[in-house]
Short mmCIF file of C-alpha atoms in Angstrom, two decimals:
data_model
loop_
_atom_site.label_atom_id
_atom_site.label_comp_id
_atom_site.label_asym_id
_atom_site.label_seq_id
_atom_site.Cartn_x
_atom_site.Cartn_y
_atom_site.Cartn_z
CA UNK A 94 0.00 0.00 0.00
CA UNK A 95 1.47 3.35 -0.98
CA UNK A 96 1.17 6.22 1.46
CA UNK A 97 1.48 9.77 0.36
CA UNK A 98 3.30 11.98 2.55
CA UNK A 99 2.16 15.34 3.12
CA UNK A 100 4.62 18.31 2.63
CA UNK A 101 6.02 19.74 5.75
CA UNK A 102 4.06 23.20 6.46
CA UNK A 103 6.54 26.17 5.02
CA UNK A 104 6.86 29.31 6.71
CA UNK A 105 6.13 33.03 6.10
CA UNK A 106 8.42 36.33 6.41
CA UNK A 107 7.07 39.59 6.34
CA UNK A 108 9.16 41.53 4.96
CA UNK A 109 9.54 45.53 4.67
CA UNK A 110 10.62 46.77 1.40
CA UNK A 111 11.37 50.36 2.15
CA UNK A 112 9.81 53.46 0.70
CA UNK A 113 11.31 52.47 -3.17
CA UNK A 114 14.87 52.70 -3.01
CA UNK A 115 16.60 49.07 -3.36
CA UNK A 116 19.16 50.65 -1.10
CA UNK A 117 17.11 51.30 1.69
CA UNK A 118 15.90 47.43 2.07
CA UNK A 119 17.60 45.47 5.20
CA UNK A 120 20.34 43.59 5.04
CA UNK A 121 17.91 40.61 6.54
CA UNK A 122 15.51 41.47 3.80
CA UNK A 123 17.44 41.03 0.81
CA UNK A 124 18.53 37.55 2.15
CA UNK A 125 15.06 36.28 2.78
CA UNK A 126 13.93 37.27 -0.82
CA UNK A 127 17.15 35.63 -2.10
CA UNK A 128 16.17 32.28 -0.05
CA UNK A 129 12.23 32.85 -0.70
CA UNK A 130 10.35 29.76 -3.01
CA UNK A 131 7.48 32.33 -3.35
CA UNK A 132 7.33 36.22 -3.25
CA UNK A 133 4.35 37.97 -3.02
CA UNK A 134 4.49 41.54 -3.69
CA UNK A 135 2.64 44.95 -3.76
CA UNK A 136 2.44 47.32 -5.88
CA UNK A 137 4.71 49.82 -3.58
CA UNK A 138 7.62 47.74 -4.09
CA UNK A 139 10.28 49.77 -5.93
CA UNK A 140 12.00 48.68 -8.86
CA UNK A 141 15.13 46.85 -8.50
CA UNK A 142 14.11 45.27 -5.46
CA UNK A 143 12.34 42.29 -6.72
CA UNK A 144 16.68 41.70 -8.54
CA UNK A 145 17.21 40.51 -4.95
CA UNK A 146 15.14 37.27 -5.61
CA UNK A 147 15.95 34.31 -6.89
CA UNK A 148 15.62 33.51 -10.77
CA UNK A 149 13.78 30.54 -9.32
CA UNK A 150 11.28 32.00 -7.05
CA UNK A 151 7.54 32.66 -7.89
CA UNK A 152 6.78 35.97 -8.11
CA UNK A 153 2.84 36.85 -7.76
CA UNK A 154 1.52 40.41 -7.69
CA UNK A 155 -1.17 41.35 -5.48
CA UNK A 156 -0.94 44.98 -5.82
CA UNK A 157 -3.50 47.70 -4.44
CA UNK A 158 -4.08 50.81 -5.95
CA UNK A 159 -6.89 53.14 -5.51
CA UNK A 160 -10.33 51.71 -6.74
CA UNK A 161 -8.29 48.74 -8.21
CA UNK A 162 -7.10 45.89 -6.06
CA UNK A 163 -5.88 42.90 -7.82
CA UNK A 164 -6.77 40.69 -4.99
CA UNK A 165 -8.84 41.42 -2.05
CA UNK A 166 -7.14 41.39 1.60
CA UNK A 167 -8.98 38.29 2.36
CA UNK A 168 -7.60 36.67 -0.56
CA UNK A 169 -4.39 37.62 0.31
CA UNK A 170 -4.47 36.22 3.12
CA UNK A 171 -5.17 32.89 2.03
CA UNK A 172 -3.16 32.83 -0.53
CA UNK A 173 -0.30 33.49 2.19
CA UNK A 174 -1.94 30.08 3.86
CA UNK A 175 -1.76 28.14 0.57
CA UNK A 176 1.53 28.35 -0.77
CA UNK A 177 2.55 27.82 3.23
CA UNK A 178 0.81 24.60 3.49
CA UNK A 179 2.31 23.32 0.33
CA UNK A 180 5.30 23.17 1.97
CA UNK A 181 7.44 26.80 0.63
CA UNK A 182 8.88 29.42 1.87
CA UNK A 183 7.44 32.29 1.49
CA UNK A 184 7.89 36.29 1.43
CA UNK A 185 5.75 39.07 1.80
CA UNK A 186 7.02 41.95 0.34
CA UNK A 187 5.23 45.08 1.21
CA UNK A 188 6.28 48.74 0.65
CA UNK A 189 7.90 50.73 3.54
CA UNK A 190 7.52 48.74 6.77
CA UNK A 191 4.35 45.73 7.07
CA UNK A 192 3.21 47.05 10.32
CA UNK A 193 3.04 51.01 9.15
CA UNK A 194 -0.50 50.98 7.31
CA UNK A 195 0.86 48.05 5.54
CA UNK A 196 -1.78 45.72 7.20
CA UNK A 197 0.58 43.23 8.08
CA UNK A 198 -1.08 42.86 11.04
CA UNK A 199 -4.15 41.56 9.40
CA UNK A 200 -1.90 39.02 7.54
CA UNK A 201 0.07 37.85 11.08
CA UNK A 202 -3.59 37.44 12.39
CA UNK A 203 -4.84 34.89 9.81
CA UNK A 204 -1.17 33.03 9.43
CA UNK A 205 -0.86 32.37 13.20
CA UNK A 206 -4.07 30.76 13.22
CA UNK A 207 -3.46 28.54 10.39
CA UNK A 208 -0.31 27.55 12.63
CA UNK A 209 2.03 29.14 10.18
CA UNK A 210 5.43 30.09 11.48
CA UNK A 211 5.68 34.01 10.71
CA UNK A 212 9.20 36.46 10.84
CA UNK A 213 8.90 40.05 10.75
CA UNK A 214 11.54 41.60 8.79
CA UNK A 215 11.33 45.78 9.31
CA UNK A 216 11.32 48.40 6.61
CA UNK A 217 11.94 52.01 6.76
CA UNK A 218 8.16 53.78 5.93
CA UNK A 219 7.63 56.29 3.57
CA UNK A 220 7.50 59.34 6.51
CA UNK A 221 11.36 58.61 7.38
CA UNK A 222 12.41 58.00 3.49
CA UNK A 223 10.88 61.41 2.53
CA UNK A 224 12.82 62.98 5.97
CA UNK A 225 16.16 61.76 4.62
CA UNK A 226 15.49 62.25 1.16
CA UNK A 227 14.20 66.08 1.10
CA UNK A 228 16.42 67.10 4.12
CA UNK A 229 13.91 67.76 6.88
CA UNK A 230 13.61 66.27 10.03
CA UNK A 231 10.44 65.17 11.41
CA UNK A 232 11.01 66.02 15.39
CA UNK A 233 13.17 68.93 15.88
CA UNK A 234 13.73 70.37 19.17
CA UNK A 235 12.78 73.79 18.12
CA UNK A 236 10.06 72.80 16.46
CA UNK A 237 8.23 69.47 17.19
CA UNK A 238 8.47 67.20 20.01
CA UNK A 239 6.09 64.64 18.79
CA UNK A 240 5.38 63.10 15.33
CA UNK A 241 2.62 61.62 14.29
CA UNK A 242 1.47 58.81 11.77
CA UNK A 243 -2.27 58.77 10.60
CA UNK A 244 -3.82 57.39 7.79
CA UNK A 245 -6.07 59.31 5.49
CA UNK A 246 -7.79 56.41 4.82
CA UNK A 247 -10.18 54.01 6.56
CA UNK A 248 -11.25 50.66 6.07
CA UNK A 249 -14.71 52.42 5.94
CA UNK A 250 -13.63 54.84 3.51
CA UNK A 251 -14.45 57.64 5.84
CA UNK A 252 -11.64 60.56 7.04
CA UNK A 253 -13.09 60.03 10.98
CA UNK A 254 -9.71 61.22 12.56
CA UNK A 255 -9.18 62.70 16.53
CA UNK A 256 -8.85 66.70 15.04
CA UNK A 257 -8.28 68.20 18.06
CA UNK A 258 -5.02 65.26 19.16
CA UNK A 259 -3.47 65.94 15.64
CA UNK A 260 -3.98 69.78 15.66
CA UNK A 261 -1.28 70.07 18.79
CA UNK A 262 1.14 72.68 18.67
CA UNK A 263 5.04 71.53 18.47
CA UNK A 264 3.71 68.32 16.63
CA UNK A 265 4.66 66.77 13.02
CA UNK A 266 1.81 65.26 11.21
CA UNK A 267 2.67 62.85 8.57
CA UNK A 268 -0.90 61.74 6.78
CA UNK A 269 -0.52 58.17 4.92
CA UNK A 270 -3.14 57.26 2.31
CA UNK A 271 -5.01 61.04 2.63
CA UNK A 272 -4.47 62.33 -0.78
CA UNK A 273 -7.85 62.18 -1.87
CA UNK A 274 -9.60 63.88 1.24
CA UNK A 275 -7.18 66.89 1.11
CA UNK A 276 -10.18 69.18 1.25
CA UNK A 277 -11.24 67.08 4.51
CA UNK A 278 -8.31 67.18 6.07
CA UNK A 279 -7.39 70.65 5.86
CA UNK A 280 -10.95 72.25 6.91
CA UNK A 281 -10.92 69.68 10.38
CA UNK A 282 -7.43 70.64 11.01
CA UNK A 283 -8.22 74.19 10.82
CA UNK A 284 -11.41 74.38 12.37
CA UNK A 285 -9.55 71.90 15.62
CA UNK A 286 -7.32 74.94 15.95
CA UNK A 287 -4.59 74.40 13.24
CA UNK A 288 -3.58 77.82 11.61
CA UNK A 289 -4.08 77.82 8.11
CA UNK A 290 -1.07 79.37 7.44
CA UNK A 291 1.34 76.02 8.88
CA UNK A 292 4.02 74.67 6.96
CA UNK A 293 3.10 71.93 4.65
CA UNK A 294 3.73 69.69 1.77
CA UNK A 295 2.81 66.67 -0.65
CA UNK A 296 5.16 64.56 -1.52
CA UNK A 297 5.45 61.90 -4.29
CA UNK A 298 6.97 58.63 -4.12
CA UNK A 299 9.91 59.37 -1.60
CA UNK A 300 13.07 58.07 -2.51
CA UNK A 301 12.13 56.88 -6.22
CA UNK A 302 13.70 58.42 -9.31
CA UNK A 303 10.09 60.27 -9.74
CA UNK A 304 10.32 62.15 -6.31
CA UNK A 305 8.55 65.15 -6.09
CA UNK A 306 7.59 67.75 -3.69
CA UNK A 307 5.14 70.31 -3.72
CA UNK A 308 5.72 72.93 -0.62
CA UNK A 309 2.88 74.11 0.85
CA UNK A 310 0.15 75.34 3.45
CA UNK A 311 -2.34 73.64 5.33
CA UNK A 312 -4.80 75.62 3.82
CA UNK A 313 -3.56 75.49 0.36
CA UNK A 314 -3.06 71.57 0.13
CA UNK A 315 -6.00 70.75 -1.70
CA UNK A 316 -5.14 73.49 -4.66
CA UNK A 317 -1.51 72.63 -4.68
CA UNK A 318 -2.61 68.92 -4.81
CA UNK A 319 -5.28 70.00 -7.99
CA UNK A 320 -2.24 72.41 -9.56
CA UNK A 321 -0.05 69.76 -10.06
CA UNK A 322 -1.55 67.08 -10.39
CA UNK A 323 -0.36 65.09 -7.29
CA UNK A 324 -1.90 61.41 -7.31
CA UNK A 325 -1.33 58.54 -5.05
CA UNK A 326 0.95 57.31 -3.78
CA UNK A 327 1.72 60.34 -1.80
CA UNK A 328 2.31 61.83 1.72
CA UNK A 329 1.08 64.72 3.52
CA UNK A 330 3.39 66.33 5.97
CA UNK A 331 1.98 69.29 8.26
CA UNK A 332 3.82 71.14 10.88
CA UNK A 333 6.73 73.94 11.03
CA UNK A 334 9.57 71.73 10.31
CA UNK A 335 8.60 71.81 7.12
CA UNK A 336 10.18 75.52 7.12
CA UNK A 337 13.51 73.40 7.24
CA UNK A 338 12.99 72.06 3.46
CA UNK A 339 16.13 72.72 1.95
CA UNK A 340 15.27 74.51 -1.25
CA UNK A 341 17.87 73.27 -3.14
CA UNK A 342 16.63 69.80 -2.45
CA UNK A 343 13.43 70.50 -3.43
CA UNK A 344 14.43 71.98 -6.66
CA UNK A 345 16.26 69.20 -7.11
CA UNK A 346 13.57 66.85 -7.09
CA UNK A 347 12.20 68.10 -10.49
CA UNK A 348 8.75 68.36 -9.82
CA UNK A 349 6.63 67.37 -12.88
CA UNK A 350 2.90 66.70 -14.09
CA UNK A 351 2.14 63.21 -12.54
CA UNK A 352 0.74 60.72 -14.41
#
């Protein structure tokens, strides 16, 4: 009588890519992908990054972009499951850091209880990539003692955010995900105290070649957003170290129409 032997359950890294730049992935992340049977990626990863992986490995998007999800989370999820219980070894590579709006969580939720062995590998998210890569800091002592990371937008689709706890004075705001309520955003900020007139900006895919930022105001963010076309995936960052922006890095970032 044959018996048919069941493949030993695989494992599952989650792994941060880093807000575009191959550079800026770990060390620890560029061997996992290089070691990885299956990679499943999103469509934040930045080019270059999927070169760490081997010619071998599966690659499978599962991208999410506004309106337009190639999977949903749930299937995701299971697909995560799947290719685990067959036995591989698999990645998930998510843009910036999987615990920063990156729903890892979620994902760690619905692995564990399939009894799937999960490693978290950090990334660095977008807010610090932009920091470094426009030369501003996001705490200053002069400036702002606390930073802050929101998202714009909710599993809901609402913009139901604590107005009054993000319009604090010596505070950075750093808004993930918000570029389509700009108009919200702005009005609740101001009417929660926020002077129209702070420091502000959009900014573009931090850290790829296609960088752009677009200096601001908090009450102006919705028209700068409209005169140059800013689209996803972009941050909003609100506060008075923004009046640290090194022109000359901004200029450099060539700001153009985005497509």
């Amino acid at each position: 009588m044959t018996q048919t032997t069941r493949p030993s359950v695989g494992r599952v890294a989650l792994v941060g890519a880093g807000p575009g730049d191959p550079e800026l992935i770990t060390v620890k992340g560029a061997r996992l992908l290089r070691e990885a049977d299956v990679v499943i990626y999103d469509n934040l990863v930045g080019g270059g990054i999927l070169d760490f992986t081997s010619p071998t490995a599966e690659r499978i998007f599962v991208g999410k972009m506004a309106g337009n999800h190639t999977l949903p989370q749930e299937d995701i999820c299971q697909l995560l499951v799947d290719k685990a219980l067959a036995g591989k070894f698999v990645v998930r590579l998510k843009g910036g850091d999987p615990f920063v709006f990156g729903r890892g969580g979620e994902e760690l939720d619905v692995l564990m209880a399939a009894g799937i062995h999960v490693e978290i590998v950090p990334g660095v998210t977008a807010a610090l990539g932009a920091a470094a890569s426009f030369g501003f800091p996001l705490t200053h002592r002069d400036h702002a003692q606390s930073c802050v990371f929101v998202t714009g937008h909710l599993k809901d689709d609402s913009i139901n955010l604590n107005w009054p706890a993000l319009a604090q004075p010596n505070q950075t705001i750093v808004i993930y995900m918000g570029i389509t309520g700009l108009e919200i955003i702005s009005s609740n900020l101001q009417a929660a105290g926020l002077p129209g007139n702070t420091p502000a900006a959009l900014i573009h895919r931090a850290t790829w070649p296609t960088q752009a930022i677009y200096p601001c105001q908090l009450a102006t963010l919705a028209e700068t957003a409209r005169e140059n076309k800013v689209k996803p995936p972009a941050l909003i960052v609100i506060g008075s170290v923004m009046q640290l922006l090194k022109n000359d890095r901004a200029a450099a970032s060539s700001p153009t129409e985005i497509q």
